[in-house]
Each structure stands twice: as structure tokens, then as C-alpha cells.
Amino acid sequence: MAAATLGEVPTKAFDTILTLDFGSQYTHLITRRLRELNILSEMLPCTTKIADLDYKPKGVILSGGPYSVYEDGAPHVDPAVFELGVPILGICYGMQEIAWRASPENVIAGVHREYGHSNLKALKGDDAHVDRLFDGLEDSMRVWMSHGDKLGALPEGFHTVAVSDNSEYAAIAHKTKPIYGLQFHPEVTHSQNGTQLLKNFAVGICECAQNWTMARFLDQEIARIRDLVGPEGQVLGAVSGGVDSTVAAKLMKEAIGDRFWAVLVNNGVMRLDECEQVERDLKQHLGINLTVIDASKDFLDGLKGLHDPEQKRKFIGGKFIDVFEAEAAKIEEAAEKSGKGTKIGFFLQGTLYPDVIESLSFKGPSATIKTHHNVGGLPERMTNGQGLQLIEPLRSLYKDEVRELGRTLGIHEELVMRHPFPGPGIAVRILGEVTEEKVRIARQADHIFISEIRKAGLYDQISQAYAAVDPSRAVGVMGDKRVYGYIIILRAVTTTDFMTAEAFNFPWEFLQRVMNRIVNEVNGVCRVTYDITSKPPGTIELE
Ligand code: GLN
């Protein structure tokens, strides 16, 4: 059992399964399932050169993919993967790739495509090899398939270890080497016991230690940061009060104490009392060395006269960089004089694993690899412009792992479970021009909506919720008098990946209660609507 070696990147410190991505929409599920089993899995494009890896995986999984292995331009794995001497599991395209490598005639276009459920029968027997793969599983199980091609013949040295209604090669295994192929997808939840099968591969066959936990990751990451930064080095970072930047900041605090300098910019479009709240959370509760810059007036002045959403976003993004850069110079001076360490040499960025995967993912036979785009351009300016080195402690973690890490760091549950909030704040929740009056209205209405959601115990069931201001006004009657007020648009969605979303199904009484409070408590509002648009076609934010 490999113990985590302190001071190293996760793939070196933890037993890792390398998942090579052939472009399947399910590839990320393979890494997810393995991580749920406390095994680190890293996903890299199928074109990765094995010689470029800086660690040795305990096993390799070849994912599914949309191509046909025999077509011109179809992606193929670096043959060196078979020389690594570690177990290999091919899933769908991955299995076809293994067979095709042995001989291209082994893979043919099937007459019957197979999509959806299929019944699998494992040919268990006296072969220890097969039994390890199907350990603890019934002989027959429902699996999920999605393929048009199939094996026409077994690659040399392999035998069939499972059949399905439609595939005589539903699972294959090499007779002597730990190489396996599955025609079905164990990573999707529709495959019964699929996770157990992946576990059998990763734990039973590859002998991975199941020690990928956030507590261990934390120890190891603290050691790595200390190594990287050195005993004197200082680090600068922007925080927003959101989950990612807060977890990253607390991690830095644990690693290097006050040699980490966090900066919060009040851009005037934060939520009601949010700036004060974030300051309390980060400074008092988490003990982070935080500087708050109140630039709200500058932002609100600059937003005057801007109606176009893109212009608003651009202005806020650009202004943020200017304000941050100007303050960074002062902080760097303060840091240098503080006697806490040498001058600032690093910039903290809360990049998460999905962004990393997105920038690396295999996009087509030409393998277009996009360089990582950082939101807002701030890291770009700090690293290139100011010559700081980038630190990204969360870059191997999924969002729910970041939340778990936050809990491990003692960050309170309410903060850990916070909904995402856009960088340009409520400026994109006020349609058209942002004025101080509309900011006040948006803040008050949002505060009522969110507090009622919390009171009703619905907050964690919703992925994102807010109140927006529609500046076109409507006529109403209040106290027998004609009023002419703004319209509030409530929005609440559920989603797993923020790529698609549905409006949350609130009880009618709940919406009535929120409407009632908003029209009564927020001056200048006479109507409340609930936006039921799904994404697509709607986006989650309004602008
Ligand atoms: N494109 C291949 C087929 O249709 C592989 C599909 C897959 O990996 N899901 O058989």
C-alpha cells in the first residue's frame, strides 16, 4: 500500500489510474467513479505520449469515443502504454482499440447497433483472471451499451469472458497479461454494479490503495505548497467569498500563515452586507490575512450609462484588474516591509479540475488542444505582467471535492455549500443600466428570496438562485394609489454541471410568500415574476 509522499503533486503522491480520453461524453464519469472509491484518477487526452508522463500510473483505462477505430484519422493510443507493464482496461472504443492494435481486421461495423440496456453473462469459471474482474458480482447483470462497431474476432492471446444478447465479445481478457476489454460502459449508473467492476479493476487488479481522501490530500498539499514557496516566500491572491477562492485561501493560510495575502475588492455590486460578511468569515472565522479594498464608488460611477451586457461585463472585469493591480503594488510593499518573508513571488488561483480537463480534452482527430483560459485575465497579468509564479492548489479537484476539502479545513457548512455567484455580481442581474437605486432594489429583493429559501430548507436542493431587476416598469396599485414600479424576476435552477438546467419547482405558497414580502418591503417594486425557462434556451444568469 503506497503511502502519500509529502511534498509531491497528487499523481506522484497517490496511487493513480490514468484514464486516456478518446472523446466519449462519459469519460469524466470514469474518473468520478474512481474518486468516489477514494482512488485518484487523472484524465488525459488519448494522444498523450507515455514518455511525457512524470509519474507511473498503477493502471490505465482507455475510454470510449465517437470514432470508428478503423476509419482514417481515428485516434490511437501511444503503443508505449502496453510497455508500461501495468493493467489496462479498454471500455467500448478502448476495447476496440486494443483489438484493432492486434490486427485491424478484428473490428468491424456491426449490423445491429446496440444502445441502452443489455443483459450480460459473465463466463466465470476456474480462470482466476476472469474471477478477479467479476469478483463479488452475479453471473448475469444489466449493463448499458452504446456502440455501432464490434469485434469480429478475438485478438490473439485473448478469450471471451462475458457475452451479451447481442455481443459474443461483451468482455474480453488476455489469457496471461492483465489486459481487459469491455464493450459496455461500467461508468454509467445504468450499468448495474458498474462501480464494483471498476473497483475490481483498480483495487483488485491494479492494487491501488484507496487513500484518496481530502484529509490526506490536505496534508500532502500543505507540504507541497511549503516546498514550493520556501520558508520565506510570500503569496498574493484575490478572494471573492465564493467556495473556491475561500478554500484555496484557507489552504494557503494553513500552509504559510500570514505570508499569504488575500485581497477582496468591493466592486459595489456585491449582495446585501456581503462584503462585511466575507470579511468576517475570512478574517475572524478563518484567520486569513485579508485586505479589503472599497472601490464601490469607482465601479458604480463607471457603470453609469452602460446598457449593453457585454460592455458591463468588460468594464467590471477590466476595472477589477486595474484596482487589483494598483493595490497589489501597495500590498507587495507592505509584505516586503512586514518582516514576514521576502517579497511576493507567487499568485494564487482557484482553478478546478473541470477547467483543466476542458483545456486538455480531446476534441477531434486533429487533437486540438486549447491552452487554458483563465477567467478575467487577472492571473495572466499577475504572472506575465508582474512576473509572479502561479499556484493552483485545487487544480486536481472536482467541485464536490473542493467542498469536502473546505469541511476538512473547518470552513462552516453554509459557506462550503454556497451557490456560485458571478464575478460581475448583481450588475448582470440588473437588466440594462446599473444605478444605485436598482442596486438597492436587487439587493433587498435577493436577500428576501434567499432568506426565505434558507428558511424553507430548500437552499441545498437548488444549484443557483437570485432575484433580478427588470428596469421596464409596470403599473400597480398600492393603498388605492397608482404606482409605477420595477419588476422583480426570481430565478432558481437545479443542475449538475451548469451546462443544462431546469427551473426549480417551488410550492405555490412559497412563491406567494416571497412575492408578498418583496412588494411590501422593497420600495419601488410593484410586481414579482418567477422565471421558469430551462437552459437551453435560457442561460442561468440573465445577462
Ligand atoms: N464509436 C465506436 C462504436 O460505435 C465506439 C463507441 C463508444 O466508445 N461508445 O462502436
XYZ file of C-alpha atoms and ligand atoms in Angstrom:
553
model
C 0.000 0.000 0.000
C 1.571 3.223 -1.142
C 1.591 5.966 1.446
C 1.203 9.516 0.238
C 4.655 11.013 -0.104
C 4.587 14.536 1.195
C 5.580 17.438 -0.981
C 4.654 15.938 -4.314
C 1.898 16.561 -6.842
C -1.109 14.269 -6.247
C -0.403 11.906 -9.151
C 3.029 11.198 -7.672
C 1.866 11.002 -4.094
C -1.223 8.816 -4.574
C -1.777 5.591 -6.496
C -3.261 6.857 -9.751
C -5.299 5.336 -12.541
C -4.603 7.124 -15.809
C -7.730 7.482 -17.928
C -6.933 8.189 -21.569
C -9.801 10.058 -23.181
C -10.936 9.166 -26.679
C -13.646 11.806 -26.587
C -16.564 9.918 -25.028
C -19.149 12.007 -23.219
C -18.772 9.571 -20.309
C -15.010 9.717 -19.829
C -15.236 12.092 -16.898
C -17.581 9.613 -15.210
C -14.747 7.088 -15.098
C -12.567 9.461 -13.094
C -15.549 10.438 -10.928
C -16.445 6.827 -10.068
C -12.826 6.019 -9.163
C -12.523 9.085 -6.945
C -15.737 8.110 -5.184
C -13.862 4.895 -4.406
C -11.040 7.008 -2.925
C -8.718 6.287 -5.817
C -7.148 9.175 -7.677
C -7.759 9.107 -11.397
C -6.288 11.561 -13.849
C -7.825 12.102 -17.256
C -5.520 12.944 -20.163
C -6.100 13.093 -23.930
C -5.692 9.803 -25.798
C -2.819 11.355 -27.738
C -0.704 11.686 -24.571
C 2.836 10.395 -25.023
C 3.624 7.951 -22.279
C 7.218 9.232 -22.196
C 5.863 12.663 -21.189
C 4.211 11.354 -18.020
C 6.073 12.361 -14.900
C 4.627 9.517 -12.833
C 3.870 5.851 -13.295
C 0.152 5.065 -13.102
C -0.954 1.872 -11.358
C -3.240 1.102 -14.283
C -4.574 2.628 -17.479
C -8.164 2.888 -18.737
C -8.850 3.581 -22.398
C -12.203 5.349 -22.652
C -14.992 5.162 -25.204
C -15.157 7.549 -28.112
C -17.259 8.614 -31.075
C -14.897 7.392 -33.813
C -14.546 4.042 -35.504
C -11.056 2.672 -34.858
C -10.698 1.551 -38.476
C -11.532 4.922 -40.038
C -8.858 7.253 -41.385
C -7.856 9.821 -38.828
C -9.300 7.853 -35.879
C -7.262 8.475 -32.722
C -4.899 5.791 -31.480
C -3.119 5.321 -28.206
C 0.663 5.575 -27.833
C 1.775 1.910 -28.158
C 4.173 2.537 -25.259
C 1.161 2.179 -22.971
C 1.414 -1.589 -23.467
C 5.067 -1.464 -22.400
C 4.297 0.203 -19.076
C 3.724 -3.197 -17.551
C 0.556 -2.107 -15.720
C -3.001 -3.447 -16.105
C -5.070 -1.968 -18.931
C -8.842 -1.758 -19.276
C -10.437 -0.748 -22.570
C -14.031 0.473 -22.471
C -16.001 0.313 -25.743
C -13.791 2.276 -28.178
C -10.947 1.437 -25.785
C -11.589 -2.282 -26.205
C -11.924 -1.891 -29.956
C -8.585 -0.063 -29.929
C -6.929 -2.973 -28.113
C -8.337 -5.419 -30.666
C -7.502 -3.182 -33.635
C -3.880 -2.852 -32.463
C -3.536 -6.628 -32.524
C -4.965 -6.729 -36.032
C -7.171 -4.173 -37.860
C -9.467 -6.937 -39.127
C -10.618 -7.614 -35.591
C -13.009 -4.634 -35.567
C -15.984 -4.388 -37.907
C -19.088 -2.274 -38.300
C -21.912 -4.128 -36.572
C -25.196 -4.814 -38.333
C -27.153 -4.225 -35.149
C -26.264 -1.135 -33.255
C -26.666 -1.586 -29.525
C -27.841 1.378 -27.457
C -29.238 1.131 -23.971
C -29.672 -1.876 -21.721
C -28.351 -5.314 -22.425
C -28.046 -8.457 -20.335
C -24.508 -9.503 -19.607
C -23.468 -13.020 -18.724
C -20.043 -13.375 -17.161
C -18.281 -16.617 -18.048
C -16.858 -17.186 -14.630
C -15.064 -20.408 -14.003
C -11.693 -21.576 -12.958
C -9.853 -18.711 -14.595
C -8.520 -16.537 -11.770
C -8.155 -13.676 -14.203
C -11.823 -13.506 -15.047
C -12.841 -14.039 -11.480
C -10.825 -11.036 -10.332
C -12.669 -8.797 -12.797
C -16.103 -10.104 -11.839
C -15.315 -10.637 -8.159
C -18.389 -10.309 -5.960
C -20.719 -9.895 -8.938
C -23.586 -12.086 -10.068
C -23.041 -14.099 -13.228
C -25.622 -12.042 -15.010
C -26.240 -8.324 -14.792
C -27.832 -5.486 -16.687
C -25.292 -3.296 -18.427
C -25.510 -0.233 -20.591
C -24.196 -0.213 -24.159
C -23.717 2.445 -26.804
C -21.910 1.179 -29.879
C -22.230 0.532 -33.580
C -18.908 -1.242 -34.167
C -17.937 -4.540 -32.636
C -15.220 -7.138 -32.517
C -15.453 -9.570 -35.402
C -12.770 -11.775 -33.937
C -10.739 -12.068 -30.773
C -7.299 -10.506 -30.739
C -4.572 -13.070 -30.390
C -3.960 -14.236 -26.852
C -7.403 -13.123 -25.623
C -10.501 -15.028 -24.662
C -14.126 -14.062 -24.142
C -15.061 -13.535 -20.517
C -18.626 -12.258 -20.902
C -21.334 -12.312 -23.557
C -24.494 -10.274 -24.026
C -27.689 -10.714 -26.048
C -26.024 -9.051 -28.989
C -22.278 -9.359 -28.430
C -20.335 -12.543 -28.254
C -17.398 -10.393 -27.144
C -19.073 -8.283 -24.479
C -15.950 -8.590 -22.305
C -12.561 -9.996 -23.189
C -9.363 -10.659 -21.266
C -5.827 -11.536 -22.230
C -5.034 -15.061 -21.202
C -1.829 -14.221 -19.361
C -1.477 -10.428 -19.123
C -3.763 -8.099 -17.116
C -5.389 -6.554 -20.194
C -9.187 -6.365 -20.354
C -11.818 -5.010 -22.693
C -15.494 -4.221 -22.065
C -17.974 -3.480 -24.823
C -20.319 -1.868 -22.288
C -19.910 1.212 -20.081
C -19.405 0.339 -16.400
C -19.022 4.053 -15.563
C -22.663 4.987 -16.235
C -25.097 4.427 -13.413
C -27.371 2.430 -15.725
C -24.823 -0.392 -15.618
C -25.693 -2.482 -12.608
C -22.626 -2.950 -10.367
C -20.537 -0.929 -12.785
C -18.745 0.765 -9.901
C -17.914 -2.618 -8.367
C -16.402 -3.642 -11.683
C -14.240 -0.517 -11.808
C -13.253 -1.203 -8.216
C -12.306 -4.779 -9.103
C -10.047 -3.392 -11.801
C -8.495 -0.568 -9.784
C -8.205 -2.246 -6.391
C -8.277 -5.981 -7.147
C -6.181 -5.944 -10.296
C -4.122 -2.714 -10.200
C -3.749 -2.919 -6.410
C -4.440 0.761 -5.837
C -4.625 1.879 -2.210
C -7.964 3.551 -1.534
C -6.389 6.519 0.201
C -7.517 9.452 -1.930
C -9.262 11.380 0.840
C -9.408 15.108 1.370
C -7.707 14.779 4.768
C -4.695 13.125 3.149
C -4.780 15.434 0.173
C -4.710 18.369 2.582
C -1.547 17.171 4.395
C 0.151 16.425 1.144
C -0.859 19.720 -0.478
C 0.275 21.771 2.520
C 3.662 20.084 2.305
C 3.826 20.689 -1.439
C 2.993 24.390 -1.042
C 5.595 24.801 1.697
C 8.201 23.171 -0.533
C 7.252 25.298 -3.494
C 7.045 28.628 -1.687
C 10.016 28.027 0.594
C 10.423 29.254 4.190
C 10.436 32.938 3.220
C 8.249 33.154 0.102
C 5.045 35.209 0.064
C 1.866 34.688 -1.949
C -0.833 37.060 -3.179
C -4.392 36.102 -4.116
C -7.802 37.587 -4.885
C -10.782 36.305 -2.894
C -14.482 36.776 -3.554
C -16.173 34.952 -0.707
C -17.064 32.111 -3.076
C -16.289 28.487 -2.229
C -13.224 28.022 -4.438
C -11.315 31.148 -3.511
C -12.160 30.701 0.179
C -10.983 27.087 0.280
C -7.808 27.964 -1.629
C -7.144 30.898 0.719
C -7.673 28.835 3.874
C -5.363 26.167 2.486
C -2.667 28.815 1.931
C -3.242 30.131 5.444
C -2.677 26.641 6.848
C 0.427 26.171 4.720
C 2.224 29.501 5.138
C 0.190 31.564 7.610
C 0.292 35.321 7.093
C 2.772 35.051 4.272
C -0.380 34.577 2.222
C -2.033 37.922 1.435
C -5.691 37.784 0.396
C -7.345 40.747 -1.298
C -11.085 41.348 -1.526
C -12.269 44.073 -3.882
C -15.649 45.599 -3.078
C -16.935 46.358 -6.568
C -20.192 47.931 -5.423
C -22.251 45.147 -6.950
C -21.925 42.562 -4.198
C -25.046 41.370 -2.376
C -26.610 42.906 0.733
C -23.961 43.116 3.501
C -21.873 40.631 1.562
C -18.584 42.483 1.782
C -18.833 42.718 5.591
C -19.912 39.082 5.790
C -16.979 37.860 3.705
C -14.613 39.973 5.779
C -15.970 38.414 8.979
C -15.778 34.904 7.576
C -12.277 35.160 6.182
C -10.654 37.330 8.821
C -12.323 36.360 12.072
C -13.580 32.883 11.393
C -10.747 31.612 9.179
C -7.915 33.849 10.374
C -6.822 34.785 6.868
C -4.536 37.788 6.325
C -7.099 39.804 4.357
C -7.086 43.305 2.895
C -10.427 44.745 1.772
C -10.421 47.453 -0.873
C -13.558 49.534 -1.178
C -13.733 50.557 -4.812
C -17.529 50.527 -4.949
C -17.821 54.194 -5.903
C -15.384 53.836 -8.815
C -17.276 50.841 -10.133
C -20.734 52.398 -9.795
C -19.544 55.649 -11.398
C -18.046 53.742 -14.310
C -21.191 51.678 -14.804
C -23.271 54.807 -15.385
C -24.570 54.957 -18.941
C -23.596 51.364 -19.787
C -26.598 49.378 -21.027
C -25.058 46.567 -23.017
C -24.353 43.366 -21.024
C -21.013 42.744 -22.734
C -19.893 46.324 -22.087
C -20.888 45.996 -18.445
C -19.004 42.733 -18.040
C -15.954 44.114 -19.823
C -15.903 47.253 -17.741
C -16.182 45.343 -14.448
C -13.512 42.803 -15.482
C -11.101 45.486 -16.649
C -11.689 47.770 -13.676
C -11.179 44.835 -11.333
C -7.763 44.173 -12.817
C -6.800 47.857 -12.567
C -7.913 48.131 -8.943
C -6.272 44.868 -8.010
C -3.027 45.737 -9.734
C -2.820 49.136 -8.070
C -3.454 47.614 -4.663
C -1.137 44.694 -5.316
C 1.726 47.164 -5.558
C 0.845 48.551 -2.091
C 0.421 45.089 -0.628
C 3.710 43.954 -2.066
C 5.350 46.908 -0.385
C 3.592 46.108 2.895
C 4.537 42.451 2.569
C 8.154 43.315 1.965
C 8.244 45.611 4.990
C 6.288 43.227 7.229
C 9.354 41.166 8.039
C 7.262 38.043 7.421
C 9.332 36.970 4.446
C 10.896 38.022 1.191
C 8.932 39.851 -1.492
C 5.839 38.348 -3.083
C 6.765 35.740 -5.661
C 3.519 33.833 -6.214
C -0.070 34.371 -7.244
C -2.865 32.078 -6.022
C -5.539 30.918 -8.440
C -8.508 28.668 -7.594
C -8.608 26.721 -10.886
C -10.632 23.496 -10.606
C -10.185 20.176 -12.382
C -13.089 20.597 -14.842
C -11.326 23.713 -16.243
C -8.121 21.730 -16.591
C -9.903 18.855 -18.331
C -11.729 21.301 -20.581
C -8.463 22.805 -21.713
C -6.880 19.413 -22.351
C -9.765 17.408 -23.665
C -9.503 15.555 -26.909
C -11.596 17.453 -29.414
C -11.249 15.508 -32.653
C -8.951 13.513 -34.881
C -6.745 16.572 -35.247
C -6.379 16.698 -31.468
C -6.919 20.395 -30.989
C -5.548 21.204 -27.597
C -6.703 24.530 -26.304
C -4.488 26.352 -23.873
C -6.070 27.052 -20.560
C -8.075 30.241 -20.445
C -8.254 31.864 -17.071
C -11.313 33.929 -16.344
C -10.896 37.666 -16.129
C -7.314 37.862 -17.312
C -6.063 38.645 -13.806
C -3.764 35.599 -13.451
C -2.372 36.392 -16.880
C -1.472 39.943 -15.794
C -0.088 38.860 -12.438
C 2.044 36.060 -13.822
C 3.243 37.638 -17.062
C 2.977 41.335 -16.206
C 4.204 41.145 -12.620
C 6.355 38.073 -13.041
C 4.648 36.107 -10.281
C 4.552 32.323 -10.320
C 1.084 30.737 -10.388
C -0.059 28.414 -7.555
C -3.203 26.364 -8.217
C -3.810 24.067 -5.242
C -7.288 22.964 -6.393
C -6.417 22.067 -9.968
C -6.810 18.333 -9.410
C -10.181 18.597 -7.634
C -13.804 18.449 -8.688
C -16.250 20.908 -7.098
C -17.627 18.439 -4.564
C -14.058 17.526 -3.575
C -13.340 21.230 -3.029
C -16.388 21.384 -0.739
C -15.166 18.314 1.137
C -11.716 19.894 1.458
C -13.410 23.035 2.793
C -15.112 20.989 5.513
C -11.810 19.305 6.330
C -10.326 22.792 6.740
C -13.081 23.701 9.211
C -14.948 26.112 6.943
C -18.571 26.302 8.053
C -21.226 24.423 6.122
C -23.131 27.471 4.952
C -20.043 28.832 3.209
C -18.984 25.438 1.844
C -22.404 24.930 0.237
C -22.708 28.445 -1.169
C -24.219 28.776 -4.637
C -21.924 30.146 -7.355
C -22.027 33.918 -7.802
C -20.857 35.668 -10.981
C -17.761 37.880 -10.928
C -19.679 40.938 -12.205
C -22.083 40.386 -9.316
C -25.572 41.761 -9.352
C -24.598 44.045 -12.250
C -25.637 41.186 -14.542
C -28.814 40.727 -12.521
C -29.924 44.282 -13.193
C -31.007 44.352 -16.818
C -29.587 47.355 -18.626
C -28.048 50.295 -16.819
C -26.926 49.846 -13.227
C -27.943 52.656 -10.898
C -27.672 52.950 -7.138
C -31.433 52.667 -6.776
C -31.565 49.450 -8.802
C -28.626 48.028 -6.839
C -30.557 48.688 -3.614
C -33.685 47.033 -5.024
C -31.815 43.995 -6.351
C -30.029 43.582 -3.025
C -33.140 43.769 -0.891
C -35.221 41.512 -3.120
C -32.415 38.959 -3.408
C -31.926 38.978 0.328
C -35.616 38.253 0.928
C -35.694 35.488 -1.679
C -32.546 33.743 -0.427
C -33.511 34.010 3.260
C -36.921 32.507 2.511
C -35.221 29.704 0.549
C -32.976 29.011 3.518
C -35.877 29.174 5.961
C -37.810 26.661 3.872
C -34.772 24.334 3.911
C -34.529 24.401 0.122
C -31.112 26.037 -0.332
C -29.094 22.844 -0.844
C -31.642 21.439 -3.294
C -31.161 24.441 -5.554
C -27.973 24.975 -7.563
C -28.285 28.726 -8.014
C -30.937 31.287 -7.078
C -31.263 35.043 -7.191
C -33.597 37.990 -7.723
C -33.054 40.226 -10.746
C -34.409 43.662 -11.615
C -36.251 44.324 -14.852
C -35.962 48.070 -15.427
C -39.046 48.348 -17.579
C -41.665 49.379 -15.095
C -45.232 48.241 -14.623
C -48.279 49.903 -13.222
C -49.676 48.779 -9.918
C -51.965 49.956 -7.205
C -50.822 50.327 -3.633
C -53.007 51.851 -0.929
C -55.504 52.952 -3.554
C -52.782 54.909 -5.307
C -51.419 54.292 -8.746
C -47.754 53.248 -8.559
C -45.260 52.719 -11.313
C -42.532 50.312 -10.182
C -39.839 47.899 -11.260
C -40.450 44.223 -11.942
C -38.513 41.627 -9.948
C -37.609 38.413 -11.742
C -36.921 35.488 -9.429
C -34.750 32.701 -10.800
C -33.802 29.382 -9.196
C -32.368 26.409 -11.062
C -31.184 22.891 -10.450
C -28.325 21.446 -12.452
C -25.473 19.016 -12.034
C -22.942 20.556 -14.387
C -24.314 24.046 -15.159
C -24.369 23.132 -18.864
C -28.088 22.395 -18.770
C -30.531 23.444 -16.074
C -34.173 23.364 -15.016
C -36.208 25.876 -13.093
C -36.803 24.744 -9.511
C -40.327 23.596 -8.755
C -41.314 25.748 -5.746
C -44.536 25.199 -3.847
C -47.051 27.877 -4.847
C -47.362 29.143 -1.255
C -43.633 29.692 -1.141
C -43.675 31.919 -4.216
C -46.656 33.824 -2.843
C -44.859 34.439 0.441
C -41.758 35.754 -1.348
C -43.870 37.954 -3.635
C -45.712 39.331 -0.663
C -42.586 40.225 1.254
C -40.860 41.790 -1.769
C -43.712 44.111 -2.756
C -44.218 45.116 0.852
C -40.623 45.539 1.919
C -38.808 46.728 -1.180
C -39.633 50.267 -2.102
C -40.040 50.824 -5.834
C -41.235 47.334 -6.755
C -44.809 46.526 -7.692
C -44.548 43.155 -9.461
C -42.779 39.854 -8.912
C -42.388 37.132 -11.538
C -40.769 33.695 -11.468
C -38.641 32.759 -14.483
C -39.386 29.140 -15.441
C -37.110 28.980 -18.502
C -34.824 25.965 -18.739
C -31.246 26.092 -20.041
C -31.139 25.859 -23.025
C -32.579 28.117 -24.299
C -32.190 30.396 -21.274
C -28.868 30.870 -19.509
C -28.658 30.720 -15.744
C -27.822 34.401 -15.385
C -29.980 36.900 -17.257
C -27.164 38.844 -18.903
N -17.654 4.584 -31.987
C -17.494 3.243 -31.518
C -18.747 2.400 -31.818
O -19.724 2.910 -32.268
C -17.255 3.266 -30.015
C -18.434 3.768 -29.239
C -18.118 4.005 -27.783
O -16.987 4.029 -27.358
N -19.163 4.259 -27.000
O -18.715 1.219 -31.622
